[in-house]
């Protein structure tokens, strides 16, 4: 570590390396976002309302384009409700009408009642524009790290510190 | 250069690479298992339309269709080593007042009944009471895959959901059909629904459409006791 401080050229290279890793990750995320037409193409399941299909911490891959058919009943969608910033993963159980004005109703497989209660005041149905994407791919457990990080904020500091330390110590 | 941190990093990197590769192979293995589900019977047994309120505190009156049905289907080929659960659901579909015919272009579609069929290896995740859970686990003791759970034989089933329409009117609606769908949830990989066309070894679900029927008129109060049954 001390040696890298003595050599400013090497220190700069390491800083560049760290920046490169960060920007690559960011570009991949945004690239995936463009391909899937979804503001957040990968989401982590936060609640158990879709159990046993999805548990907390599972990773879902979203797709938000309608190439072959409209978003239909039976699809599992991620949607946002006005005024609430937490996206919800539930299944579409009713659809009335077609096109962008179609009225969609969702329900969690593990919930007894449909989502009317979760929607904004006076909102009875979702529209296509409320939907962030339909779930197409599934990967268990992997997202649990992010849940840990958001529930125990000090872990974030520890992890960033460790990452920085590794980059500084690493000399290649 | 060969510090313990670098070694730890390499080990972790190798572990994630291998885990990801194995996950990809497992996900791809779905494509090589044939899916040949079939439907024997899907028909309505008793259809009623009643008036009711969406919830206790509402004063709005709506018409609700209660569609009882019988179902006989064999979905056992959907259960493979990568199947976590199969979500089976029956929808009622009907065209809009001025609209197109039913089918894929149906403009009104609502789930009337659904069921989660877990694979024995996912039984512990099911949301059941202790007695039902014990029974479920005993039904497949020692097995990690149990295709027999995919054989459904349901007679005169009450719908789980009474359906209505945003206009609150469903009585006397014609050209209603029931359709059976499934959604296979893998342990890892791609979620799949019943395909519209044959795809490699995955066959379409034939006969998953009931005959067209009409919803009856509103049930009068004094008719309640004689309730028709067919």
Tab-separated table of N, CA and C in Angstrom, chain A residues 50-55 58 72-76 91-98 103 107 109-110 112 117 124-125 135-140 166 169-172, chain B residues 1 5-6 9 20 23 84-85 87 89 91 94 104 107-111 114 116 118 125-127 161-166 183 185-191 193:
chain	number	residue	atom	x	y	z
A	50	UNK	N	-45.520	-13.744	-3.459
A	50	UNK	CA	-45.590	-14.645	-4.606
A	50	UNK	C	-45.063	-16.040	-4.244
A	51	UNK	N	-44.890	-16.316	-2.964
A	51	UNK	CA	-44.435	-17.646	-2.564
A	51	UNK	C	-45.471	-18.687	-2.960
A	52	UNK	N	-45.127	-19.906	-3.261
A	52	UNK	CA	-43.775	-20.446	-3.226
A	52	UNK	C	-42.948	-20.191	-4.481
A	53	UNK	N	-43.468	-19.442	-5.444
A	53	UNK	CA	-42.691	-19.227	-6.671
A	53	UNK	C	-41.429	-18.408	-6.397
A	54	UNK	N	-41.609	-17.256	-5.749
A	54	UNK	CA	-40.468	-16.374	-5.477
A	54	UNK	C	-40.322	-16.142	-3.986
A	55	UNK	N	-39.107	-16.297	-3.483
A	55	UNK	CA	-38.839	-15.931	-2.090
A	55	UNK	C	-38.106	-14.595	-2.056
A	58	UNK	N	-34.699	-13.462	-4.244
A	58	UNK	CA	-34.546	-14.056	-5.566
A	58	UNK	C	-34.422	-12.948	-6.609
A	72	UNK	N	-50.620	-10.129	-20.955
A	72	UNK	CA	-51.862	-10.868	-20.793
A	72	UNK	C	-52.061	-11.385	-19.380
A	73	UNK	N	-53.251	-11.876	-19.164
A	73	UNK	CA	-53.573	-12.518	-17.888
A	73	UNK	C	-52.642	-13.716	-17.681
A	74	UNK	N	-52.157	-13.889	-16.454
A	74	UNK	CA	-51.264	-15.001	-16.149
A	74	UNK	C	-49.811	-14.600	-16.084
A	75	UNK	N	-49.472	-13.468	-16.725
A	75	UNK	CA	-48.088	-13.009	-16.664
A	75	UNK	C	-47.798	-12.413	-15.294
A	76	UNK	N	-46.570	-12.588	-14.853
A	76	UNK	CA	-46.160	-11.983	-13.586
A	76	UNK	C	-45.487	-10.665	-13.927
A	91	UNK	N	-49.076	-11.235	-10.075
A	91	UNK	CA	-49.573	-11.819	-11.318
A	91	UNK	C	-50.829	-11.090	-11.799
A	92	UNK	N	-50.932	-10.902	-13.120
A	92	UNK	CA	-52.142	-10.301	-13.700
A	92	UNK	C	-53.246	-11.342	-13.674
A	93	UNK	N	-54.369	-11.036	-13.046
A	93	UNK	CA	-55.456	-12.005	-12.975
A	93	UNK	C	-56.690	-11.584	-13.763
A	94	UNK	N	-56.801	-10.303	-14.101
A	94	UNK	CA	-57.934	-9.880	-14.923
A	94	UNK	C	-57.473	-8.830	-15.913
A	95	UNK	N	-58.092	-8.868	-17.076
A	95	UNK	CA	-57.778	-7.858	-18.085
A	95	UNK	C	-59.046	-7.525	-18.839
A	96	UNK	N	-59.399	-6.264	-18.832
A	96	UNK	CA	-60.608	-5.829	-19.524
A	96	UNK	C	-60.210	-4.825	-20.596
A	97	UNK	N	-60.572	-5.127	-21.835
A	97	UNK	CA	-60.206	-4.259	-22.941
A	97	UNK	C	-58.853	-4.647	-23.491
A	98	UNK	N	-58.441	-3.971	-24.558
A	98	UNK	CA	-57.161	-4.265	-25.189
A	98	UNK	C	-56.410	-2.969	-25.422
A	103	UNK	N	-57.631	-2.439	-18.824
A	103	UNK	CA	-57.613	-2.386	-17.363
A	103	UNK	C	-57.087	-3.712	-16.840
A	107	UNK	N	-52.700	-9.750	-8.574
A	107	UNK	CA	-52.862	-10.416	-7.280
A	107	UNK	C	-51.609	-11.253	-7.010
A	109	UNK	N	-49.838	-14.549	-5.737
A	109	UNK	CA	-50.293	-15.942	-5.637
A	109	UNK	C	-50.543	-16.344	-4.186
A	110	UNK	N	-49.744	-15.779	-3.291
A	110	UNK	CA	-49.815	-16.171	-1.889
A	110	UNK	C	-50.785	-15.301	-1.085
A	112	UNK	N	-54.601	-13.696	-0.275
A	112	UNK	CA	-55.991	-14.117	-0.421
A	112	UNK	C	-56.762	-13.151	-1.309
A	117	UNK	N	-56.444	-2.950	-2.898
A	117	UNK	CA	-56.054	-2.219	-1.687
A	117	UNK	C	-54.686	-1.559	-1.826
A	124	UNK	N	-58.705	1.607	-9.404
A	124	UNK	CA	-59.215	0.240	-9.304
A	124	UNK	C	-58.428	-0.731	-10.174
A	125	UNK	N	-57.802	-0.196	-11.213
A	125	UNK	CA	-57.074	-1.053	-12.146
A	125	UNK	C	-55.753	-0.410	-12.531
A	135	UNK	N	-41.966	-10.684	-15.812
A	135	UNK	CA	-40.882	-11.560	-15.384
A	135	UNK	C	-40.684	-12.658	-16.429
A	136	UNK	N	-39.446	-12.799	-16.919
A	136	UNK	CA	-39.158	-13.875	-17.871
A	136	UNK	C	-38.118	-14.853	-17.335
A	137	UNK	N	-37.203	-14.375	-16.501
A	137	UNK	CA	-36.145	-15.256	-16.011
A	137	UNK	C	-36.061	-15.210	-14.501
A	138	UNK	N	-35.527	-16.288	-13.937
A	138	UNK	CA	-35.512	-16.424	-12.486
A	138	UNK	C	-34.190	-17.013	-12.020
A	139	UNK	N	-33.642	-16.441	-10.967
A	139	UNK	CA	-32.382	-16.924	-10.401
A	139	UNK	C	-32.532	-16.827	-8.882
A	140	UNK	N	-32.442	-17.950	-8.180
A	140	UNK	CA	-32.683	-17.890	-6.730
A	140	UNK	C	-31.523	-17.288	-5.938
A	166	UNK	N	-8.884	-3.654	-1.532
A	166	UNK	CA	-8.423	-4.686	-2.454
A	166	UNK	C	-7.811	-4.054	-3.701
A	169	UNK	N	-4.479	-2.542	-2.817
A	169	UNK	CA	-3.447	-3.537	-2.513
A	169	UNK	C	-3.040	-4.318	-3.755
A	170	UNK	N	-3.998	-4.490	-4.653
A	170	UNK	CA	-3.755	-5.299	-5.838
A	170	UNK	C	-2.769	-4.583	-6.743
A	171	UNK	N	-1.765	-5.295	-7.197
A	171	UNK	CA	-0.823	-4.659	-8.121
A	171	UNK	C	-0.584	-5.577	-9.306
A	172	UNK	N	-1.216	-5.231	-10.402
A	172	UNK	CA	-1.050	-6.098	-11.579
A	172	UNK	C	-0.790	-5.271	-12.817
B	1	UNK	N	1.866	-10.298	-5.276
B	1	UNK	CA	0.976	-10.725	-6.341
B	1	UNK	C	0.159	-11.939	-5.929
B	5	UNK	N	-5.322	-12.361	-0.352
B	5	UNK	CA	-6.527	-11.675	-0.834
B	5	UNK	C	-6.781	-12.009	-2.296
B	6	UNK	N	-5.698	-12.013	-3.074
B	6	UNK	CA	-5.846	-12.335	-4.501
B	6	UNK	C	-6.347	-13.764	-4.662
B	9	UNK	N	-9.934	-13.943	-3.856
B	9	UNK	CA	-10.672	-13.330	-4.948
B	9	UNK	C	-10.820	-14.311	-6.116
B	20	UNK	N	-22.650	-20.222	-12.114
B	20	UNK	CA	-23.439	-19.640	-13.185
B	20	UNK	C	-23.547	-20.609	-14.364
B	23	UNK	N	-25.918	-23.364	-13.510
B	23	UNK	CA	-27.288	-22.852	-13.559
B	23	UNK	C	-27.774	-22.764	-14.999
B	84	UNK	N	-40.110	-26.139	-10.113
B	84	UNK	CA	-40.330	-25.782	-8.713
B	84	UNK	C	-41.812	-25.858	-8.406
B	85	UNK	N	-42.599	-25.287	-9.278
B	85	UNK	CA	-44.043	-25.386	-9.133
B	85	UNK	C	-44.696	-25.175	-10.486
B	87	UNK	N	-48.177	-23.456	-11.897
B	87	UNK	CA	-49.340	-22.643	-11.543
B	87	UNK	C	-50.398	-22.903	-12.612
B	89	UNK	N	-54.227	-22.330	-14.033
B	89	UNK	CA	-55.337	-21.396	-13.849
B	89	UNK	C	-56.338	-21.503	-14.986
B	91	UNK	N	-59.264	-19.376	-16.985
B	91	UNK	CA	-59.810	-18.042	-17.198
B	91	UNK	C	-61.154	-18.143	-17.911
B	94	UNK	N	-64.529	-13.338	-22.619
B	94	UNK	CA	-65.689	-12.953	-23.421
B	94	UNK	C	-65.388	-11.669	-24.173
B	104	UNK	N	-57.502	-15.536	-28.431
B	104	UNK	CA	-56.343	-14.733	-28.088
B	104	UNK	C	-56.689	-13.243	-28.136
B	107	UNK	N	-61.279	-9.649	-25.334
B	107	UNK	CA	-60.999	-8.361	-24.727
B	107	UNK	C	-61.321	-8.351	-23.243
B	108	UNK	N	-61.990	-9.395	-22.764
B	108	UNK	CA	-62.207	-9.499	-21.327
B	108	UNK	C	-61.735	-10.877	-20.883
B	109	UNK	N	-60.893	-10.879	-19.897
B	109	UNK	CA	-60.304	-12.128	-19.465
B	109	UNK	C	-60.139	-12.066	-17.951
B	110	UNK	N	-60.652	-13.065	-17.249
B	110	UNK	CA	-60.525	-13.055	-15.798
B	110	UNK	C	-60.302	-14.471	-15.288
B	111	UNK	N	-59.389	-14.585	-14.337
B	111	UNK	CA	-59.105	-15.881	-13.733
B	111	UNK	C	-60.262	-16.238	-12.799
B	114	UNK	N	-57.511	-20.912	-9.668
B	114	UNK	CA	-56.096	-21.229	-9.880
B	114	UNK	C	-55.611	-22.173	-8.803
B	116	UNK	N	-51.743	-23.854	-7.152
B	116	UNK	CA	-50.291	-23.988	-7.170
B	116	UNK	C	-49.970	-25.448	-6.904
B	118	UNK	N	-46.969	-27.707	-6.202
B	118	UNK	CA	-45.532	-27.669	-5.939
B	118	UNK	C	-44.906	-29.009	-6.281
B	125	UNK	N	-41.950	-24.888	0.955
B	125	UNK	CA	-42.181	-23.463	0.709
B	125	UNK	C	-43.660	-23.128	0.601
B	126	UNK	N	-44.501	-24.153	0.466
B	126	UNK	CA	-45.925	-23.902	0.248
B	126	UNK	C	-46.551	-23.261	1.473
B	127	UNK	N	-47.552	-22.440	1.216
B	127	UNK	CA	-48.240	-21.726	2.289
B	127	UNK	C	-49.429	-22.557	2.753
B	161	UNK	N	-62.737	-17.279	-7.631
B	161	UNK	CA	-62.989	-15.847	-7.794
B	161	UNK	C	-64.302	-15.640	-8.534
B	162	UNK	N	-65.152	-14.802	-7.960
B	162	UNK	CA	-66.384	-14.421	-8.636
B	162	UNK	C	-66.051	-13.205	-9.474
B	163	UNK	N	-66.377	-13.276	-10.734
B	163	UNK	CA	-65.873	-12.231	-11.621
B	163	UNK	C	-66.954	-11.244	-12.006
B	164	UNK	N	-66.493	-10.035	-12.278
B	164	UNK	CA	-67.386	-8.999	-12.775
B	164	UNK	C	-66.656	-8.234	-13.859
B	165	UNK	N	-67.178	-7.109	-14.247
B	165	UNK	CA	-66.627	-6.304	-15.328
B	165	UNK	C	-66.623	-4.853	-14.842
B	166	UNK	N	-65.709	-4.019	-15.307
B	166	UNK	CA	-65.699	-2.629	-14.843
B	166	UNK	C	-67.056	-1.938	-14.997
B	183	UNK	N	-48.430	-22.256	-15.956
B	183	UNK	CA	-47.180	-21.507	-15.909
B	183	UNK	C	-46.184	-22.344	-15.121
B	185	UNK	N	-42.872	-22.762	-13.196
B	185	UNK	CA	-41.866	-21.972	-12.484
B	185	UNK	C	-40.644	-22.862	-12.240
B	186	UNK	N	-39.507	-22.530	-12.830
B	186	UNK	CA	-38.323	-23.382	-12.660
B	186	UNK	C	-37.558	-23.066	-11.372
B	187	UNK	N	-36.643	-23.947	-11.011
B	187	UNK	CA	-35.726	-23.643	-9.904
B	187	UNK	C	-34.744	-22.575	-10.335
B	188	UNK	N	-34.343	-22.660	-11.596
B	188	UNK	CA	-33.527	-21.589	-12.166
B	188	UNK	C	-33.791	-21.582	-13.667
B	189	UNK	N	-33.895	-20.405	-14.262
B	189	UNK	CA	-34.077	-20.321	-15.711
B	189	UNK	C	-35.274	-19.494	-16.125
B	190	UNK	N	-35.844	-19.906	-17.253
B	190	UNK	CA	-36.895	-19.126	-17.907
B	190	UNK	C	-38.272	-19.603	-17.445
B	191	UNK	N	-39.147	-18.659	-17.146
B	191	UNK	CA	-40.539	-19.010	-16.841
B	191	UNK	C	-41.270	-19.307	-18.145
B	193	UNK	N	-45.026	-20.481	-20.171
B	193	UNK	CA	-46.484	-20.641	-20.159
B	193	UNK	C	-46.858	-21.648	-21.239
